[in-house]
Amino acid sequence: MDIFADADAFRIAGLPLHPLLVHAVVVLTPLTALAVAIAGVWPAARHRLGYAPPVAALLVAGLVPVTVLAGEELADSVGMTPAIERHEALGEMLIPWTIALLVAAVAVAASDRMLPRLRHTSTARAVAIIVPVLAVVTAVGTIAVTVLTGDAGARAVWEGV
């Protein structure tokens, strides 16, 4: 049985699941992005945070597509407007950003394990530069798209009332 063929898969007690999931995405995504960026540029924080950033990034990378699917089901039931179309397009843009954030989080964790073995090689220098840049760029992009998506969603709800 395909759970996505049933519109009730994105409802709890008849209420749409999208608003609940959105709140989790709006809180967890920027926090995760911030943790990845901090771990990427600050070795002491990287050691303290351990595997929390990659685990959180995995959670967010799974949560965002489910939230998008729940939003598409909600849009089908309430009708499409230009504001909802904008919100939906931004939400879909968030999916690749959260995947990139997951890649960056794994790269940060892996580089922490790799760098001591590489010592003072040119590869170590490249990793020491590329990984923090990757972490910060993906964190900033993910936060920006999350804010834009949330703002568009709020405008679709509150300006459409």
N, CA and C of each residue as an Amber inpcrd file, in Angstrom:
protein
   483
   0.8430000  -1.1820000   0.0000000   0.0000000   0.0000000   0.0000000
   0.8880000   1.2450000   0.0000000   0.5970000   2.1650000  -0.8830000
   1.3470000   3.4110000  -0.9860000   0.7400000   4.4260000  -0.0240000
   1.4970000   4.7920000   1.0230000   0.9290000   5.7190000   2.0090000
   0.7050000   7.1010000   1.4160000   1.4270000   7.4430000   0.3370000
   1.2800000   8.7660000  -0.2460000   0.0600000   8.8520000  -1.1510000
  -0.5550000   7.7330000  -1.4800000  -1.7690000   7.7570000  -2.2910000
  -2.9720000   8.1360000  -1.4320000  -2.8560000   8.0200000  -0.1320000
  -3.9550000   8.3110000   0.7840000  -3.7380000   9.6820000   1.4070000
  -4.6480000  10.6190000   1.1260000  -4.5190000  11.9890000   1.6430000
  -4.5540000  12.0150000   3.1720000  -5.1940000  11.0330000   3.7900000
  -5.2650000  10.9940000   5.2500000  -3.9170000  10.6710000   5.8900000
  -2.9270000  10.2830000   5.0900000  -1.5990000  10.0050000   5.6220000
  -0.9690000  11.2800000   6.1850000  -1.4340000  12.4340000   5.7390000
  -0.8910000  13.7120000   6.1940000  -1.8820000  14.4680000   7.0600000
  -2.6880000  13.7070000   7.8100000  -3.6520000  14.2920000   8.7380000
  -3.6090000  13.5280000  10.0590000  -3.8610000  14.2500000  11.1280000
  -4.0080000  13.6350000  12.4440000  -5.3640000  14.0700000  12.9700000
  -6.2110000  13.0990000  13.2570000  -7.5720000  13.3670000  13.7240000
  -8.2900000  14.3220000  12.7800000  -8.0240000  14.1690000  11.4850000
  -8.6750000  14.9910000  10.4780000  -8.0410000  16.3500000  10.2430000
  -7.0660000  16.7120000  11.0530000  -6.3960000  18.0130000  10.9040000
  -5.1320000  17.8580000  10.0700000  -4.8220000  18.8580000   9.2430000
  -3.6250000  18.7420000   8.3990000  -2.3480000  18.7040000   9.2300000
  -1.4260000  17.8680000   8.8150000  -0.1600000  17.6750000   9.5140000
   0.8560000  18.7740000   9.1720000   0.6790000  19.4330000   8.0340000
   1.6530000  20.4200000   7.5670000   1.9680000  21.5110000   8.5960000
   0.9730000  22.1510000   9.2270000   1.3210000  23.2070000  10.1970000
   2.1700000  22.7070000  11.3660000   1.9310000  21.5030000  11.8220000
   2.7320000  20.9410000  12.9070000   4.1640000  20.6840000  12.4360000
   4.3050000  20.0780000  11.2690000   5.6270000  19.7930000  10.7330000
   6.4100000  21.0680000  10.4400000   5.7020000  22.0960000   9.9600000
   6.3590000  23.3700000   9.6420000   7.0440000  23.9350000  10.8760000
   6.3890000  23.8490000  12.0120000   6.9930000  24.3930000  13.2320000
   8.2770000  23.6330000  13.5910000   8.2720000  22.3400000  13.3960000
   9.4890000  21.5590000  13.6530000  10.6000000  21.9600000  12.6830000
  10.2570000  22.1380000  11.4150000  11.2560000  22.5290000  10.4100000
  11.8110000  23.9200000  10.7180000  10.9330000  24.8480000  11.0680000
  11.3530000  26.2340000  11.3090000  12.2680000  26.3370000  12.5320000
  12.1150000  25.4540000  13.4820000  12.9810000  25.4770000  14.6640000
  14.2450000  24.6430000  14.4400000  14.0780000  23.4120000  13.9870000
  15.2160000  22.4960000  13.8890000  16.1920000  22.8300000  12.7640000
  15.6940000  23.3120000  11.6410000  16.5830000  23.5570000  10.5050000
  17.6080000  24.6510000  10.7940000  17.1940000  25.8420000  11.2520000
  18.2270000  26.8540000  11.5550000  19.1570000  26.4460000  12.6940000
  18.6290000  25.7660000  13.7140000  19.4850000  25.3160000  14.8140000
  20.5270000  24.3170000  14.3210000  20.1020000  23.4080000  13.4730000
  21.0240000  22.4250000  12.9090000  22.0610000  23.1120000  12.0320000
  21.6110000  24.0400000  11.1990000  22.5410000  24.7650000  10.3200000
  23.5630000  25.5370000  11.1480000  23.1100000  26.1660000  12.2060000
  24.0230000  26.9020000  13.0830000  25.0340000  25.9530000  13.7260000
  24.5770000  24.7960000  14.1860000  25.4830000  23.8120000  14.7900000
  26.5170000  23.3150000  13.7810000  26.0910000  23.0870000  12.5420000
  27.0230000  22.6230000  11.5050000  28.0650000  23.7010000  11.2220000
  27.6300000  24.9590000  11.1110000  28.5690000  26.0520000  10.8360000
  29.5650000  26.2200000  11.9870000  29.0590000  26.1980000  13.2050000
  29.9410000  26.3580000  14.3700000  30.9350000  25.1990000  14.4480000
  30.4370000  23.9790000  14.2540000  31.3310000  22.8120000  14.2840000
  32.3530000  22.8840000  13.1510000  31.9580000  23.4510000  12.0260000
  32.8540000  23.5420000  10.8910000  34.0260000  24.4850000  11.1040000
  33.8000000  25.5580000  11.8650000  34.8560000  26.5680000  12.0140000
  35.5300000  26.5700000  13.3820000  34.9530000  25.8620000  14.3450000
  35.4780000  25.9110000  15.7090000  35.7620000  24.4860000  16.2000000
  37.0030000  24.0570000  16.1670000  37.3310000  22.6730000  16.5400000
  36.8680000  22.2740000  17.9430000  36.9560000  23.1630000  18.9100000
  36.5130000  22.8080000  20.2680000  35.0110000  22.5030000  20.2810000
  34.2510000  23.2780000  19.5550000  32.8010000  23.0280000  19.4620000
  32.5330000  21.7310000  18.7130000  33.3330000  21.4610000  17.6950000
  33.1950000  20.2300000  16.9190000  33.3380000  19.0200000  17.8330000
  34.3280000  19.0760000  18.7280000  34.5450000  17.9590000  19.6530000
  33.4040000  17.8410000  20.6490000  32.9210000  18.9690000  21.1290000
  31.8110000  18.9480000  22.1050000  30.5140000  18.4600000  21.4870000
  30.2420000  18.9190000  20.2590000  28.9790000  18.5520000  19.6010000
  28.9870000  17.1140000  19.1090000  30.1660000  16.5860000  18.8240000
  30.2800000  15.1920000  18.3850000  29.4580000  14.9120000  17.1400000
  28.6390000  13.8680000  17.2220000  27.8290000  13.4670000  16.0760000
  26.4500000  14.1320000  16.0680000  26.1870000  15.0500000  16.9680000
  24.8780000  15.7120000  17.0020000  24.5610000  16.4570000  15.7020000
  25.4900000  17.2410000  15.1420000  25.1410000  17.9340000  13.8900000
  24.7840000  17.0010000  12.7300000  25.5680000  15.9410000  12.4550000
  25.1500000  15.0650000  11.3560000  23.8340000  14.3390000  11.6330000
  23.5940000  13.9450000  12.8720000  22.3360000  13.2720000  13.2050000
  21.1660000  14.2400000  13.0340000  21.3320000  15.4640000  13.5220000
  20.2790000  16.4820000  13.3670000  20.0680000  16.8050000  11.8920000
  21.1510000  16.8850000  11.1170000  21.0340000  17.1710000   9.6820000
  20.3030000  16.0460000   8.9590000  20.5380000  14.8080000   9.3680000
  19.8160000  13.6770000   8.7930000  18.3240000  13.7870000   9.1060000
  18.0010000  14.1370000  10.3350000  16.6090000  14.3190000  10.7390000
  15.9460000  15.4120000   9.8980000  16.6260000  16.5430000   9.7600000
  16.0760000  17.6700000   8.9990000  15.9310000  17.3020000   7.5230000
  16.9300000  16.6100000   6.9650000  16.8730000  16.2150000   5.5540000
  15.7140000  15.2530000   5.2870000  15.2900000  14.5120000   6.2890000
  14.1180000  13.6460000   6.1520000  12.8150000  14.3740000   6.4420000
  12.8540000  15.3030000   7.3730000  11.6570000  16.0270000   7.7850000
  11.1590000  16.9970000   6.7210000  12.0700000  17.6610000   6.0350000
  11.6700000  18.6740000   5.0450000  10.8640000  18.0640000   3.8930000
  11.2940000  16.9740000   3.2610000  10.4610000  16.4170000   2.1800000
   9.0840000  15.9480000   2.6550000   9.0100000  15.4090000   3.8620000
   7.7130000  14.9940000   4.4030000   6.8230000  16.2210000   4.6080000
   7.4110000  17.3080000   5.0750000   6.6670000  18.5500000   5.2630000
   6.1840000  19.0930000   3.9210000   7.0200000  19.0070000   2.8970000
   6.6220000  19.4480000   1.5520000   5.4530000  18.6000000   1.0500000
   5.5370000  17.2860000   1.2190000   4.4390000  16.4150000   0.7910000
   3.1470000  16.7410000   1.5410000   3.2630000  16.9740000   2.8440000
   2.0850000  17.3390000   3.6330000   1.5240000  18.6900000   3.1750000
   2.4090000  19.6000000   2.7990000   1.9730000  20.9020000   2.2980000
   1.2720000  20.7840000   0.9600000   1.7680000  19.9050000   0.0980000
   1.1100000  19.6990000  -1.1950000  -0.2930000  19.1420000  -0.9960000
  -0.4410000  18.2300000  -0.0470000  -1.7730000  17.6830000   0.2510000
  -2.6860000  18.7780000   0.7900000  -2.1620000  19.6280000   1.6510000
  -2.9530000  20.7290000   2.2010000  -3.3410000  21.7050000   1.0950000
  -2.4080000  22.0240000   0.2110000  -2.7020000  22.9460000  -0.8980000
  -3.7890000  22.3770000  -1.8040000  -3.7550000  21.0600000  -2.0150000
  -4.8040000  20.4300000  -2.8290000  -6.1760000  20.5840000  -2.1840000
  -6.2190000  20.5570000  -0.8600000  -7.5180000  20.6370000  -0.1910000
  -8.0180000  22.0710000  -0.0140000  -7.1150000  23.0520000   0.0810000
  -7.5610000  24.4480000   0.2660000  -7.5620000  25.2340000  -1.0370000
  -6.9120000  24.7370000  -2.0590000  -6.8480000  25.4440000  -3.3340000
  -5.5510000  26.2130000  -3.4700000  -5.1030000  26.3410000  -4.6960000
  -3.8250000  26.9770000  -4.9840000  -4.0380000  28.4710000  -5.2330000
  -3.1750000  29.2670000  -4.6370000  -3.1520000  30.7080000  -4.8690000
  -1.7180000  31.0770000  -5.2460000  -1.4900000  32.2660000  -5.7870000
  -0.1030000  32.6590000  -6.0850000   0.7880000  32.6440000  -4.8410000
   0.2510000  33.0430000  -3.6960000   1.0470000  33.0470000  -2.4630000
   1.4200000  31.6220000  -2.0540000   0.4900000  30.6880000  -2.1990000
   0.7710000  29.2920000  -1.8620000   1.7650000  28.7040000  -2.8590000
   1.6460000  29.0690000  -4.1370000   2.5920000  28.5910000  -5.1430000
   4.0140000  29.0550000  -4.8240000   4.1500000  30.3110000  -4.3810000
   5.4800000  30.8340000  -4.0120000   6.0350000  30.0610000  -2.8140000
   5.1840000  29.8690000  -1.8050000   5.5910000  29.1270000  -0.6110000
   5.9990000  27.7010000  -0.9820000   5.2370000  27.0680000  -1.8340000
   5.5340000  25.7000000  -2.2550000   6.8620000  25.6370000  -3.0130000
   7.0950000  26.5920000  -3.9030000   8.3500000  26.6050000  -4.6680000
   9.5520000  26.7840000  -3.7450000   9.4240000  27.6600000  -2.7660000
  10.5170000  27.8590000  -1.8090000  10.7180000  26.6140000  -0.9510000
   9.6280000  25.9800000  -0.5430000   9.7270000  24.7490000   0.2430000
  10.4460000  23.6580000  -0.5190000  10.1640000  23.5530000  -1.8060000
  10.8540000  22.5610000  -2.6300000  12.3390000  22.9040000  -2.7800000
  12.6700000  24.2110000  -2.7860000  14.0780000  24.6220000  -2.8470000
  14.8300000  24.2520000  -1.5740000  14.1040000  24.1270000  -0.4670000
  14.7530000  23.8060000   0.8030000  15.2720000  22.3660000   0.8270000
  14.6560000  21.4920000   0.0550000  15.0790000  20.0790000   0.0480000
  16.5570000  19.9320000  -0.3380000  17.0130000  20.4710000  -1.4800000
  18.4380000  20.3060000  -1.7970000  19.3600000  21.0140000  -0.8100000
  18.8970000  22.1100000  -0.2210000  19.7330000  22.7920000   0.7740000
  19.9320000  21.9210000   2.0100000  18.8790000  21.2320000   2.4480000
  19.0390000  20.3790000   3.6320000  19.8840000  19.1470000   3.3150000
  19.8270000  18.6810000   2.0760000  20.7060000  17.5760000   1.6780000
  22.1620000  18.0570000   1.6840000  22.3870000  19.2600000   1.1580000
  23.7430000  19.8380000   1.1820000  24.2150000  20.0420000   2.6190000
  23.3050000  20.4390000   3.4950000  23.6570000  20.6160000   4.9040000
  24.0600000  19.2780000   5.5220000  23.3640000  18.2180000   5.1750000
  23.7150000  16.8810000   5.6530000  25.1140000  16.4880000   5.1600000
  25.3880000  16.7460000   3.8960000  26.7120000  16.4490000   3.3430000
  27.7850000  17.2400000   4.0960000  27.5130000  18.5210000   4.3350000
  28.4680000  19.3630000   5.0600000  28.6750000  18.8450000   6.4830000
  27.5990000  18.4560000   7.1450000  27.7040000  17.9560000   8.5210000
  28.5380000  16.6780000   8.5780000  28.3320000  15.7930000   7.6210000
  29.1180000  14.5600000   7.5640000  30.5790000  14.8900000   7.2430000
  30.7890000  15.8460000   6.3440000  32.1570000  16.2550000   5.9950000
  32.8790000  16.8340000   7.2040000  32.1780000  17.6300000   8.0020000
  32.7790000  18.2050000   9.2120000  33.1700000  17.0880000  10.1720000
  32.2580000  16.1590000  10.4130000  32.5470000  15.0480000  11.3290000
  33.6830000  14.1790000  10.7930000  33.6550000  13.9130000   9.4840000
  34.7040000  13.0730000   8.8910000  36.0540000  13.7760000   8.9070000
  36.0430000  15.0760000   8.6460000  37.3170000  15.8100000   8.6310000
  37.9550000  15.8200000  10.0120000  37.1340000  15.8330000  11.0290000
  37.6670000  15.8030000  12.3910000  38.4270000  14.5050000  12.6390000
  37.9710000  13.4250000  12.0190000  38.6310000  12.1300000  12.1780000
  39.8150000  11.9960000  11.2160000  39.6980000  12.6480000  10.0330000
  40.7070000  12.5130000   8.9820000  41.9390000  13.3760000   9.2000000
  41.7440000  14.6130000   9.6260000  42.8510000  15.5720000   9.6850000
  44.0460000  15.0960000  10.5110000  43.8460000  14.4930000  11.6750000
  45.0290000  14.0310000  12.4210000  45.8380000  12.9800000  11.6600000
  45.1810000  12.1700000  10.8540000  45.8810000  11.1300000  10.0930000
  46.6420000  11.7180000   8.9110000  46.1260000  12.8220000   8.3720000
  46.7540000  13.4230000   7.1880000  47.9730000  14.2700000   7.5400000
  48.0170000  14.6960000   8.7850000  49.1230000  15.5370000   9.2940000
  49.2440000  16.8150000   8.4760000  50.4360000  17.1420000   8.0550000
  50.6880000  18.4230000   7.3990000  50.8100000  18.2860000   5.8820000
  49.9330000  17.5240000   5.2840000  49.9740000  17.3440000   3.8320000
  49.1520000  18.4340000   3.1460000  49.2850000  18.5260000   1.8590000
  48.4800000  19.5000000   1.1090000  46.9990000  19.1140000   1.1550000
  46.7210000  17.8210000   1.2350000  45.3300000  17.3640000   1.3720000
  44.7410000  17.8540000   2.6800000  45.5140000  17.7880000   3.7550000
  45.0410000  18.2680000   5.0540000  44.7390000  19.7530000   4.9980000
  45.5920000  20.5120000   4.3460000  45.3620000  21.9560000   4.2180000
  44.0990000  22.2340000   3.4110000  43.9180000  21.4820000   2.3260000
  42.7180000  21.6620000   1.4900000  41.4540000  21.3240000   2.2770000
  41.4700000  20.2080000   2.9970000  40.3210000  19.8070000   3.8140000
  40.0510000  20.8520000   4.8920000  41.1120000  21.3620000   5.5100000
  40.9670000  22.3540000   6.5800000  40.3680000  23.6700000   6.0760000
  40.4720000  23.9260000   4.7860000  39.8900000  25.1440000   4.2040000
  38.5050000  24.8650000   3.6170000  38.4000000  23.7960000   2.8360000
  37.1560000  23.5160000   2.1060000  36.0050000  23.1510000   3.0280000
  36.2470000  22.3090000   4.0100000  35.1560000  21.8260000   4.8800000
  34.5110000  22.9640000   5.6760000  35.2670000  23.8460000   6.3300000
  34.5990000  24.9560000   7.0320000  33.8240000  25.8850000   6.0860000
  34.3910000  26.1310000   4.8990000  33.6750000  26.9700000   3.9200000
  32.3770000  26.2930000   3.5000000  32.4380000  24.9940000   3.2240000
  31.2410000  24.2290000   2.8700000  30.2030000  24.3020000   3.9870000
  30.6460000  24.1530000   5.2310000  29.7360000  24.1870000   6.3720000
  29.0490000  25.5410000   6.4900000  29.8070000  26.6100000   6.3690000
  29.2360000  27.9550000   6.5330000  28.3130000  28.3060000   5.3630000
  28.7510000  28.0210000   4.1410000  27.9280000  28.3590000   2.9680000
  26.6070000  27.5940000   2.9970000  26.6530000  26.2930000   3.2790000
  25.4040000  25.5250000   3.3130000  24.5310000  25.9500000   4.4880000
  25.1330000  26.3070000   5.6130000  24.3500000  26.7660000   6.7560000
  23.6400000  28.0770000   6.4360000  24.3650000  29.0240000   5.8640000
  23.7650000  30.3230000   5.5260000  22.6670000  30.1530000   4.4800000
  22.9390000  29.3630000   3.4440000  21.9230000  29.1290000   2.4120000
  20.6920000  28.4360000   2.9600000  20.8970000  27.4380000   3.8100000
  19.7720000  26.7060000   4.3940000  18.9320000  27.6210000   5.2760000
  19.5830000  28.4280000   6.0930000  18.8440000  29.3560000   6.9580000
  18.0820000  30.3780000   6.1100000  18.7180000  30.9080000   5.0830000
  18.0680000  31.9080000   4.2280000  16.8250000  31.3340000   3.5580000
  16.9370000  30.1410000   2.9870000  15.7870000  29.5470000   2.3060000
  14.7000000  29.1650000   3.3220000  15.0970000  28.7410000   4.5100000
  14.1130000  28.4300000   5.5530000  13.3280000  29.6810000   5.9320000
  14.0260000  30.7860000   6.1270000  13.3590000  32.0500000   6.4890000
  12.4380000  32.5090000   5.3640000  12.9240000  32.4650000   4.1310000
  12.0950000  32.8820000   2.9990000  10.8530000  32.0070000   2.8480000
  11.0310000  30.6940000   3.0330000   9.9080000  29.7620000   2.9280000
   8.8930000  30.0130000   4.0340000   9.3770000  30.1690000   5.2500000
   8.4780000  30.4410000   6.3760000   7.7360000  31.7550000   6.2110000
   8.4400000  32.7880000   5.7490000   7.8010000  34.0840000   5.5210000
   6.7220000  33.9690000   4.4440000   7.0300000  33.2640000   3.3540000
   6.0490000  33.0940000   2.2830000   4.8350000  32.3050000   2.7670000
   5.0650000  31.3130000   3.6120000   3.9610000  30.5360000   4.1670000
   3.0830000  31.3660000   5.0940000   3.7320000  32.1580000   5.9410000
   2.9680000  33.0220000   6.8450000   2.1530000  34.0370000   6.0440000
   2.7630000  34.5960000   5.0170000   2.0290000  35.5600000   4.1750000
   0.8720000  34.8790000   3.4620000   1.0690000  33.6530000   3.0080000
  -0.0130000  32.9250000   2.3240000  -1.1900000  32.6910000   3.2740000
  -0.8730000  32.4240000   4.5390000  -1.9490000  32.1710000   5.5120000
  -2.5810000  33.4750000   5.9850000  -1.7750000  34.4180000   6.4120000
  -2.3140000  35.5980000   7.0750000  -2.7750000  36.6820000   6.1300000
  -2.1690000  36.8030000   4.9670000  -2.6440000  37.7940000   4.0060000
  -3.8110000  37.2540000   3.1940000  -3.9590000  35.9390000   3.1800000
  -5.0570000  35.3200000   2.4670000  -6.3410000  35.2480000   3.2870000
  -6.2360000  35.6020000   4.5930000  -7.4050000  35.5070000   5.4760000
  -8.3660000  36.6330000   5.2080000
